[in-house]
Amino acid sequence: MLFVGTPLLIIPAFFAAEARWRVEELSLFVASFGAIGHHLPGMLRAYGDRALFQRFRWRFCLAPVFLAATCLLFALRDLNGIVLVVYFWGVWHGLMQTYGFLRIYDAKSGPSSPLTARLDHAMCVTWFATAVLVSPSRMTNILSVFYKSGGPLLEPSAIEALRTTAVSLTGVVTVAFLLHSVWMWHRGRPVSSVKLLLMATSIGFFWYTNVFVSNLLAGIALFEVFHDVQYLSIVWIYNVNRVQKDRGVGAFTRFLFRRSGALVGVYVGLVAAYGSINLVSTVMATGLLNRILTGLLAASALLHFYYDGFIWKVRERTTRQSLGLTGGTPDQAVAVRPGWLIHGAKWSLFVLPVAMLGFAEVQGRAPELDRARAIAQAAPASAQAQEHFGVLLASAGRRDEAVARLREAVRLDPDNAEAQSNLGVALGHIGRLAEAVTHYREAIRIDPGDALTQTNLGNALSKMGEFPEAIRHFEAALRVSPNSSDWAHSTKRSAISTRPCGSARTNLRLSPIWPLRETCGTNAARCLPTGSG
């Protein structure tokens, strides 16, 4: 159930949590205790398994130094290229985990052919890659980081051609996979039903979170929970079996991975403790320490992806034994080509893009408005891309164009409070106050806690002469953000205009800003009849 049916548990649980917490809060929780926390078990395996460490000691000693130095360099120089590399490696890591589970279930049902393994791998690569390419939110963020990193502006037609190619290739691979499965069934070697179900749920859930969940943070968090539950579960099972069968494991591994409910709690607690490091970086103000910690967390992610690429190989005999499987190749089989050559070629897939992106960003990047236009054209179904382009157009004084883009953003995502609010601002700038008020109200319906939108609505209503309602929104803004002088000042102005003494007195109670309090007190006194206390 933890490997196949997890989405059936995650989706209702996440939607229930959304009723109490903001998506940003849930995303931070998952990023800390899931995404970062689940790096720990791989580290424990790498440095707690004596035989494994002896076999790959140079990798385990040199890789942390190299990756930490690279990530710190990018973090301290405020370069963005490493973010893009982490993302793409993370997608590869996720699809390879799915592929690993497919190979496990294939092995449980009996011997399989190399063609079966290749088709499984091709299914994972094509379906995961295509989900990213057709996702409006993912492509918006990928292109944004790419252009921030100094990448050249791409033609929308080139990106569309890439999407079309990916969709076509996915279709071809899927047909080949289905034909091969039917052929195997006719030969009396049917494909494992659990494997097919796992493939369907994993690929289907990745598509759901990438393509059909419009909120980027929510989509990332949902699939991250699925990935982490699978990973933590299989690592626990693997290590418990290894402790029972191999006396060469380290003392800490032997202590922790035993069949005990209490030790499961310790295991989860250690994962959470490691993940809590991410919370430290979020409470820090931007500065040197924040950048250092951010760089180290990026290095932790890259180490996790790197180590998992070779410490859990299902084809190796020791790995299969700890998973309850038979057969497999020797751990150190004779290689056709030198190991250093193959490994070096794989490292080039990391080093070359990182170096090129870093160098390109140092050289400079295209103007922000041009980057936003390129993204909006390449991702026409992305509300985020249209909104950002619209905001920049408004800042450039091109207000009619801005309104058109922001209308498109609202059409694509009517529940985007920020887009509704920004459209209200743009409409207000061209004198369409009634329309602006409509969109401000919609934004507040979606997110009543946005003090700035409350104030903007109050200002628009004030210009329309609706002073009592304007004051109510200014007061709502003060309740959300009582220390802001902007909304306190707006409340004061409307209180003077409409002269309801109760509202002026309310502003006195809500605003802790002494200079404004004194001014509002004077205005309130003017509203009071002579001689009243």
Coordinates of C-alpha atoms in Angstrom, one line a residue:
M1 CA 0.0 0.0 0.0
L2 CA 2.8 2.4 0.8
F3 CA 4.4 1.8 -2.5
V4 CA 1.4 1.7 -4.8
G5 CA -1.7 3.3 -3.2
T6 CA -0.1 6.2 -1.4
P7 CA -1.8 8.9 -3.6
L8 CA -5.2 7.7 -2.3
L9 CA -4.1 8.7 1.1
I10 CA -2.1 11.8 0.2
I11 CA -4.7 13.7 -1.8
P12 CA -7.5 13.8 0.8
A13 CA -5.0 14.4 3.6
F14 CA -3.4 17.4 1.8
F15 CA -6.8 19.0 0.9
A16 CA -7.9 18.6 4.5
A17 CA -4.7 20.2 5.7
E18 CA -5.3 23.1 3.2
A19 CA -8.4 24.0 5.1
R20 CA -6.3 24.9 8.1
W21 CA -2.9 25.9 6.8
R22 CA -1.8 27.9 3.8
V23 CA -0.2 26.1 0.9
E24 CA 3.1 28.0 1.6
E25 CA 3.2 26.6 5.1
L26 CA 2.4 23.0 4.0
S27 CA 5.1 23.3 1.3
L28 CA 7.7 24.4 3.8
F29 CA 6.7 21.5 6.1
V30 CA 7.1 19.0 3.3
A31 CA 10.3 20.6 2.0
S32 CA 11.9 20.4 5.4
F33 CA 10.7 17.1 7.0
G34 CA 10.3 15.3 3.7
A35 CA 12.5 16.6 0.9
I36 CA 15.5 17.5 3.0
G37 CA 14.8 15.0 5.8
H38 CA 14.8 11.9 3.5
H39 CA 18.4 12.6 2.5
L40 CA 19.6 11.2 5.8
P41 CA 18.9 7.5 5.2
G42 CA 21.1 7.5 2.1
M43 CA 23.9 9.2 4.1
L44 CA 23.6 6.6 6.8
R45 CA 23.9 3.8 4.2
A46 CA 26.9 5.5 2.6
Y47 CA 28.9 6.1 5.8
G48 CA 27.5 3.3 7.9
D49 CA 28.0 0.3 5.6
R50 CA 31.6 -0.7 5.9
A51 CA 31.8 -2.8 2.7
L52 CA 30.0 -0.1 0.7
F53 CA 32.2 2.7 2.1
Q54 CA 35.4 0.7 1.3
R55 CA 34.2 0.0 -2.2
F56 CA 33.3 3.7 -3.0
R57 CA 35.5 5.5 -0.5
W58 CA 36.9 8.0 -3.0
R59 CA 33.4 9.0 -4.1
F60 CA 32.2 9.3 -0.5
C61 CA 35.2 11.5 0.4
L62 CA 35.6 13.7 -2.6
A63 CA 32.0 14.3 -3.8
P64 CA 30.8 16.1 -0.6
V65 CA 33.7 18.5 -0.9
F66 CA 33.2 19.2 -4.6
L67 CA 29.5 19.6 -4.4
A68 CA 29.5 21.7 -1.3
A69 CA 32.2 24.0 -2.8
T70 CA 30.2 24.4 -6.0
C71 CA 26.9 25.1 -4.3
L72 CA 28.5 27.6 -1.9
L73 CA 30.1 29.4 -4.8
F74 CA 26.7 29.8 -6.6
A75 CA 24.9 30.7 -3.3
L76 CA 27.5 33.3 -2.3
R77 CA 27.6 34.8 -5.8
D78 CA 23.8 34.7 -5.9
L79 CA 23.9 32.7 -9.2
N80 CA 20.8 30.8 -10.2
G81 CA 22.1 28.0 -12.5
I82 CA 22.5 25.5 -9.7
V83 CA 18.8 25.7 -9.0
L84 CA 18.0 24.5 -12.5
V85 CA 20.5 21.6 -12.2
V86 CA 19.1 20.5 -8.8
Y87 CA 15.6 20.6 -10.3
F88 CA 16.4 18.5 -13.4
W89 CA 18.5 16.0 -11.3
G90 CA 15.6 15.8 -8.9
V91 CA 13.2 14.8 -11.7
W92 CA 15.7 12.2 -12.9
H93 CA 16.0 10.9 -9.3
G94 CA 12.2 10.6 -9.0
L95 CA 11.8 8.7 -12.2
M96 CA 14.7 6.4 -11.4
Q97 CA 13.1 5.6 -8.0
T98 CA 10.0 4.6 -9.9
Y99 CA 12.1 2.5 -12.3
G100 CA 13.8 0.8 -9.4
F101 CA 10.5 -0.3 -7.9
L102 CA 9.4 -1.6 -11.3
R103 CA 12.5 -3.7 -11.5
I104 CA 11.9 -5.0 -7.9
Y105 CA 8.4 -6.2 -8.8
D106 CA 9.6 -7.7 -12.0
A107 CA 12.2 -9.7 -10.1
K108 CA 9.6 -10.9 -7.7
S109 CA 7.5 -12.4 -10.5
G110 CA 10.5 -14.2 -12.1
P111 CA 13.3 -13.6 -14.5
S112 CA 12.8 -10.8 -17.1
S113 CA 14.5 -9.9 -20.3
P114 CA 16.8 -6.9 -20.9
L115 CA 14.2 -5.6 -23.4
T116 CA 11.6 -5.4 -20.6
A117 CA 14.0 -3.4 -18.4
R118 CA 14.7 -1.0 -21.3
L119 CA 11.1 -0.5 -22.0
D120 CA 10.4 0.1 -18.3
H121 CA 13.1 2.7 -18.2
A122 CA 11.9 4.4 -21.5
M123 CA 8.3 4.6 -20.0
C124 CA 9.6 6.4 -16.9
V125 CA 11.9 8.8 -18.9
T126 CA 9.3 9.8 -21.5
W127 CA 6.3 10.1 -19.3
F128 CA 8.1 12.1 -16.6
A129 CA 9.8 14.4 -19.1
T130 CA 6.7 15.0 -21.1
A131 CA 4.8 15.9 -17.9
V132 CA 7.3 18.6 -17.2
L133 CA 7.3 19.9 -20.8
V134 CA 3.5 20.2 -21.0
S135 CA 3.1 21.6 -17.4
P136 CA 2.5 25.4 -17.6
S137 CA 3.7 26.0 -14.1
R138 CA 6.8 23.9 -14.4
M139 CA 7.8 25.4 -17.8
T140 CA 7.3 28.9 -16.4
N141 CA 9.6 28.3 -13.6
I142 CA 12.2 26.4 -15.6
L143 CA 12.4 29.2 -18.2
S144 CA 12.4 31.9 -15.5
V145 CA 15.5 30.3 -13.8
F146 CA 17.1 29.6 -17.2
Y147 CA 16.8 33.2 -18.3
K148 CA 17.9 34.5 -14.9
S149 CA 21.0 32.3 -15.4
G150 CA 21.9 34.2 -18.6
G151 CA 20.4 31.6 -21.0
P152 CA 19.5 32.9 -24.4
L153 CA 15.8 33.7 -25.1
L154 CA 14.2 30.7 -26.9
E155 CA 11.7 30.9 -29.7
P156 CA 8.2 29.8 -28.7
S157 CA 8.1 27.6 -31.8
A158 CA 11.2 25.7 -30.7
I159 CA 9.7 25.0 -27.3
E160 CA 6.4 23.9 -28.9
A161 CA 8.4 21.6 -31.3
L162 CA 10.1 20.0 -28.3
R163 CA 6.8 19.4 -26.6
T164 CA 5.3 17.8 -29.7
T165 CA 8.4 15.6 -30.1
A166 CA 8.2 14.5 -26.5
V167 CA 4.5 13.7 -26.7
S168 CA 5.0 11.7 -30.0
L169 CA 8.0 9.8 -28.5
T170 CA 6.0 9.0 -25.4
G171 CA 3.2 7.6 -27.6
V172 CA 5.6 5.4 -29.5
V173 CA 7.3 4.1 -26.3
T174 CA 3.9 3.4 -24.7
V175 CA 2.7 1.4 -27.8
A176 CA 5.9 -0.6 -27.8
F177 CA 5.6 -1.3 -24.0
L178 CA 2.0 -2.5 -24.5
L179 CA 2.8 -4.7 -27.5
H180 CA 5.8 -6.2 -25.5
S181 CA 3.5 -6.9 -22.5
V182 CA 0.9 -8.7 -24.7
W183 CA 3.7 -10.7 -26.4
M184 CA 5.1 -11.7 -23.0
W185 CA 1.6 -12.7 -21.9
H186 CA 1.1 -14.9 -24.9
R187 CA 4.5 -16.6 -24.1
G188 CA 3.1 -17.5 -20.6
R189 CA 5.2 -14.9 -18.8
P190 CA 2.6 -12.2 -18.0
V191 CA 3.8 -8.9 -16.5
S192 CA 3.3 -8.5 -12.8
S193 CA -0.1 -6.8 -12.1
V194 CA 1.4 -5.0 -9.1
K195 CA 4.2 -3.6 -11.3
L196 CA 1.6 -2.3 -13.8
L197 CA -0.4 -0.7 -11.0
L198 CA 2.7 0.9 -9.5
M199 CA 3.7 2.3 -13.0
A200 CA 0.2 3.6 -13.5
T201 CA -0.1 5.3 -10.1
S202 CA 3.4 6.7 -10.1
I203 CA 3.3 8.2 -13.6
G204 CA -0.4 9.2 -13.2
F205 CA 0.3 11.0 -9.9
F206 CA 3.3 12.8 -11.3
W207 CA 1.2 14.0 -14.2
Y208 CA -1.6 15.0 -11.8
T209 CA 0.8 17.1 -9.6
N210 CA 2.6 18.6 -12.6
V211 CA -0.2 19.3 -15.1
F212 CA -3.5 19.4 -13.3
V213 CA -2.6 21.0 -10.0
S214 CA -2.3 24.7 -10.9
N215 CA -0.5 25.8 -7.7
L216 CA 3.2 25.0 -8.2
L217 CA 4.0 24.6 -4.5
A218 CA 1.0 22.3 -3.9
G219 CA 2.0 20.1 -6.8
I220 CA 5.6 19.8 -5.7
A221 CA 4.6 19.1 -2.1
L222 CA 2.1 16.4 -3.1
F223 CA 4.5 14.4 -5.2
E224 CA 7.3 14.9 -2.7
V225 CA 5.2 13.2 0.0
F226 CA 4.6 10.3 -2.3
H227 CA 8.3 10.0 -3.2
D228 CA 9.4 10.3 0.4
V229 CA 7.0 7.7 1.8
Q230 CA 8.2 5.2 -0.8
Y231 CA 11.8 6.0 -0.2
L232 CA 11.8 5.9 3.6
S233 CA 9.7 2.6 3.6
I234 CA 12.0 0.7 1.1
V235 CA 15.2 1.9 2.9
W236 CA 13.8 0.7 6.2
I237 CA 12.9 -2.7 4.8
Y238 CA 16.2 -3.0 3.0
N239 CA 18.3 -2.2 6.1
V240 CA 16.3 -4.4 8.5
N241 CA 16.9 -7.4 6.1
R242 CA 20.6 -6.4 5.7
V243 CA 21.2 -6.3 9.5
Q244 CA 19.8 -9.8 9.7
K245 CA 21.9 -11.2 6.9
D246 CA 25.1 -9.3 7.0
R247 CA 27.3 -9.0 10.1
G248 CA 29.6 -6.4 8.3
V249 CA 27.2 -3.5 8.7
G250 CA 28.1 -0.7 11.1
A251 CA 27.2 -0.6 14.8
F252 CA 24.7 2.3 14.4
T253 CA 23.0 0.7 11.5
R254 CA 22.7 -2.6 13.4
F255 CA 21.2 -0.7 16.4
L256 CA 18.7 1.4 14.5
F257 CA 17.3 -1.0 11.9
R258 CA 15.6 -3.7 13.9
R259 CA 12.0 -4.8 13.9
S260 CA 10.7 -2.5 16.6
G261 CA 8.0 0.1 16.6
A262 CA 10.0 2.3 18.9
L263 CA 12.9 2.2 16.5
V264 CA 10.7 3.2 13.6
G265 CA 9.8 6.2 15.7
V266 CA 13.5 6.9 16.2
Y267 CA 14.1 6.5 12.5
V268 CA 11.4 9.0 11.6
G269 CA 12.6 11.4 14.3
L270 CA 16.1 11.4 13.0
V271 CA 14.8 12.2 9.5
A272 CA 12.7 15.0 10.9
A273 CA 15.7 16.4 12.9
Y274 CA 17.8 16.4 9.8
G275 CA 15.1 18.1 7.8
S276 CA 14.6 20.8 10.5
I277 CA 17.8 22.4 9.3
N278 CA 15.8 23.8 6.4
L279 CA 13.6 25.6 8.9
V280 CA 16.6 27.4 10.2
S281 CA 17.4 28.9 6.8
T282 CA 13.8 30.2 6.5
V283 CA 13.9 32.2 9.7
M284 CA 17.2 33.8 8.9
A285 CA 17.3 37.2 7.3
T286 CA 19.0 37.3 3.9
G287 CA 22.6 37.5 4.6
L288 CA 25.9 35.5 4.6
L289 CA 24.7 32.8 7.0
N290 CA 21.5 32.3 5.0
R291 CA 23.4 31.9 1.8
I292 CA 25.8 29.5 3.3
L293 CA 23.0 27.3 4.7
T294 CA 21.1 27.5 1.4
G295 CA 24.2 26.3 -0.5
L296 CA 24.8 23.5 1.9
L297 CA 21.2 22.3 1.6
A298 CA 21.5 22.3 -2.2
A299 CA 24.7 20.2 -1.8
S300 CA 22.8 17.8 0.5
A301 CA 20.2 17.3 -2.3
L302 CA 22.8 16.8 -4.9
L303 CA 24.7 14.3 -2.7
H304 CA 21.4 12.4 -2.2
F305 CA 20.7 12.2 -5.9
Y306 CA 24.3 11.2 -6.6
Y307 CA 24.6 8.5 -3.9
D308 CA 21.3 7.0 -4.8
G309 CA 22.5 6.5 -8.3
F310 CA 24.9 3.7 -7.3
I311 CA 24.2 2.5 -3.7
W312 CA 20.8 0.9 -4.4
K313 CA 21.4 -0.9 -7.7
V314 CA 18.7 -3.6 -7.9
R315 CA 20.8 -5.8 -10.4
E316 CA 23.6 -6.3 -7.8
R317 CA 23.4 -9.5 -5.7
T318 CA 23.8 -7.9 -2.2
T319 CA 21.0 -5.4 -2.9
R320 CA 18.7 -8.1 -4.2
Q321 CA 19.4 -10.3 -1.1
S322 CA 18.4 -7.5 1.2
L323 CA 15.2 -7.0 -0.8
G324 CA 14.4 -10.7 -0.6
L325 CA 15.2 -11.3 -4.2
T326 CA 17.4 -14.0 -5.8
G327 CA 20.0 -13.8 -8.5
G328 CA 21.9 -10.7 -9.5
T329 CA 25.3 -9.7 -10.7
P330 CA 28.4 -9.6 -8.4
D331 CA 28.9 -6.3 -6.7
Q332 CA 32.2 -5.7 -8.5
A333 CA 31.6 -7.4 -11.9
V334 CA 34.3 -7.1 -14.6
A335 CA 33.7 -3.9 -16.6
V336 CA 34.0 -3.8 -20.4
R337 CA 35.2 -0.2 -20.1
P338 CA 37.3 1.5 -17.3
G339 CA 35.1 2.5 -14.4
W340 CA 36.7 5.9 -14.2
L341 CA 35.9 6.7 -17.8
I342 CA 32.2 5.8 -17.5
H343 CA 31.9 7.7 -14.2
G344 CA 33.8 10.7 -15.6
A345 CA 31.4 10.9 -18.5
K346 CA 28.4 10.9 -16.1
W347 CA 30.0 13.7 -14.1
S348 CA 30.4 15.8 -17.3
L349 CA 26.6 15.9 -17.4
F350 CA 26.7 17.9 -14.2
V351 CA 29.9 19.9 -14.6
L352 CA 29.3 21.2 -18.1
P353 CA 25.8 22.7 -17.6
V354 CA 26.8 24.1 -14.2
A355 CA 29.9 25.8 -15.6
M356 CA 28.0 27.1 -18.7
L357 CA 25.1 28.5 -16.7
G358 CA 27.4 30.1 -14.1
F359 CA 29.6 31.7 -16.8
A360 CA 26.5 32.9 -18.8
E361 CA 25.0 34.6 -15.7
V362 CA 28.2 36.4 -14.9
Q363 CA 28.2 37.8 -18.4
G364 CA 24.8 39.2 -18.0
R365 CA 21.2 38.4 -18.9
A366 CA 18.4 39.8 -21.1
P367 CA 16.2 42.7 -19.7
E368 CA 13.5 41.5 -17.3
L369 CA 10.6 42.6 -19.6
D370 CA 12.0 40.7 -22.5
R371 CA 12.5 37.6 -20.4
A372 CA 8.9 37.9 -19.1
R373 CA 7.6 38.2 -22.7
A374 CA 9.5 35.1 -23.9
I375 CA 8.1 33.1 -21.0
A376 CA 4.5 34.3 -21.5
Q377 CA 4.8 33.4 -25.2
A378 CA 6.3 30.0 -24.5
A379 CA 3.8 29.1 -21.7
P380 CA 0.5 30.7 -22.9
A381 CA -1.5 28.5 -20.5
S382 CA 0.4 29.7 -17.5
A383 CA -1.4 32.2 -15.4
Q384 CA 1.8 32.9 -13.5
A385 CA 3.6 33.8 -16.7
Q386 CA 0.8 36.0 -18.0
E387 CA 0.5 37.8 -14.6
H388 CA 4.2 38.5 -14.2
F389 CA 4.4 39.9 -17.8
G390 CA 1.3 42.0 -17.1
V391 CA 2.8 43.5 -13.9
L392 CA 6.0 44.4 -15.7
L393 CA 4.0 46.0 -18.6
A394 CA 2.2 48.1 -16.0
S395 CA 5.4 49.1 -14.4
A396 CA 6.7 50.2 -17.8
G397 CA 3.6 52.4 -18.3
R398 CA 2.0 50.1 -20.9
R399 CA -1.2 49.9 -19.0
D400 CA -3.6 48.7 -21.7
E401 CA -1.3 45.8 -22.6
A402 CA -0.9 45.1 -18.9
V403 CA -4.7 44.9 -18.5
A404 CA -5.0 42.4 -21.4
R405 CA -2.3 40.1 -19.9
L406 CA -3.8 40.3 -16.4
R407 CA -7.2 39.5 -17.7
E408 CA -5.8 36.4 -19.4
A409 CA -4.1 35.4 -16.1
V410 CA -7.4 35.7 -14.3
R411 CA -9.2 33.7 -17.0
L412 CA -6.6 30.9 -16.7
D413 CA -6.7 30.9 -12.9
P414 CA -9.8 32.6 -11.5
D415 CA -8.8 31.6 -7.9
N416 CA -5.5 33.4 -8.1
A417 CA -5.9 36.2 -5.5
E418 CA -2.7 37.9 -6.5
A419 CA -3.7 38.0 -10.2
Q420 CA -7.2 39.4 -9.3
S421 CA -5.6 42.1 -7.1
N422 CA -3.1 43.1 -9.7
L423 CA -5.8 43.3 -12.4
G424 CA -7.6 45.6 -10.0
V425 CA -4.6 47.8 -9.7
A426 CA -4.1 48.0 -13.5
L427 CA -7.8 48.8 -14.1
G428 CA -7.6 51.5 -11.4
H429 CA -4.7 53.1 -13.2
I430 CA -6.7 53.5 -16.4
G431 CA -9.7 54.9 -14.5
R432 CA -12.0 51.8 -14.5
L433 CA -12.7 52.0 -10.8
A434 CA -15.9 49.9 -10.9
E435 CA -14.1 47.0 -12.6
A436 CA -11.2 47.4 -10.3
V437 CA -13.4 47.1 -7.2
T438 CA -15.0 43.9 -8.7
H439 CA -11.6 42.3 -8.9
Y440 CA -10.4 43.5 -5.6
R441 CA -13.5 42.0 -4.0
E442 CA -12.8 38.7 -5.7
A443 CA -9.2 38.7 -4.5
I444 CA -10.4 39.4 -0.9
R445 CA -13.0 36.6 -1.2
I446 CA -10.1 34.2 -2.1
D447 CA -7.6 35.6 0.4
P448 CA -9.2 37.8 3.1
G449 CA -5.9 38.2 4.9
D450 CA -4.2 40.3 2.2
A451 CA -3.9 43.7 3.8
L452 CA -2.6 45.4 0.6
T453 CA -5.6 44.4 -1.4
Q454 CA -7.9 45.5 1.4
T455 CA -6.2 48.9 1.3
N456 CA -6.4 49.1 -2.5
L457 CA -10.1 48.3 -2.4
G458 CA -10.5 51.0 0.3
N459 CA -8.7 53.5 -1.8
A460 CA -10.8 52.7 -4.9
L461 CA -14.0 53.0 -2.9
S462 CA -12.9 56.3 -1.5
K463 CA -12.4 57.7 -5.0
M464 CA -15.9 56.6 -5.8
G465 CA -17.3 58.3 -2.7
E466 CA -18.1 55.0 -0.9
F467 CA -16.5 56.2 2.3
P468 CA -18.2 54.0 5.0
E469 CA -17.3 50.8 3.0
A470 CA -13.8 52.1 2.3
I471 CA -13.2 52.5 6.1
R472 CA -14.3 49.0 6.7
H473 CA -11.7 47.7 4.4
F474 CA -9.0 50.0 5.8
E475 CA -9.8 48.7 9.3
A476 CA -9.6 45.1 8.0
A477 CA -6.1 45.9 6.7
L478 CA -5.2 47.3 10.1
R479 CA -6.4 44.2 11.8
V480 CA -4.2 42.1 9.5
S481 CA -1.1 44.4 9.6
P482 CA -1.6 46.9 12.4
N483 CA 1.9 48.4 12.2
S484 CA 1.6 49.7 8.6
S485 CA 1.3 53.5 8.4
D486 CA -0.1 53.3 4.8
W487 CA -3.5 51.8 5.7
A488 CA -3.7 53.8 9.0
H489 CA -3.2 57.0 7.0
S490 CA -5.9 55.8 4.4
T491 CA -8.3 55.2 7.3
K492 CA -7.6 58.6 8.7
R493 CA -8.3 60.3 5.3
S494 CA -11.6 58.4 4.8
A495 CA -12.7 59.1 8.4
I496 CA -12.2 62.8 7.8
S497 CA -14.2 62.6 4.6
T498 CA -17.2 60.7 5.9
R499 CA -17.2 61.9 9.5
P500 CA -18.6 58.9 11.3
C501 CA -17.1 59.4 14.7
G502 CA -17.3 55.7 15.6
S503 CA -15.0 54.8 12.7
A504 CA -12.4 57.4 13.7
R505 CA -12.4 56.1 17.2
T506 CA -12.0 52.6 16.0
N507 CA -8.9 53.6 14.1
L508 CA -7.5 54.9 17.4
R509 CA -7.9 51.6 19.0
L510 CA -6.4 49.6 16.0
S511 CA -3.4 51.7 15.1
P512 CA -0.4 51.5 17.5
I513 CA 1.5 54.1 15.5
W514 CA 1.8 57.1 17.9
P515 CA 2.2 60.0 15.4
L516 CA -0.8 58.8 13.4
R517 CA -2.8 58.1 16.5
E518 CA -2.3 61.7 17.6
T519 CA -3.4 62.9 14.2
C520 CA -6.4 60.6 14.1
G521 CA -7.3 61.7 17.6
T522 CA -7.4 65.3 16.5
N523 CA -9.7 64.3 13.6
A524 CA -11.9 62.3 16.0
A525 CA -12.1 65.2 18.3
R526 CA -13.4 67.3 15.4
C527 CA -16.2 64.8 14.9
L528 CA -17.3 65.0 18.5
P529 CA -19.9 67.5 19.7
T530 CA -18.5 70.3 21.9
G531 CA -18.4 69.3 25.6
S532 CA -18.5 65.6 25.2
G533 CA -16.1 63.5 27.2

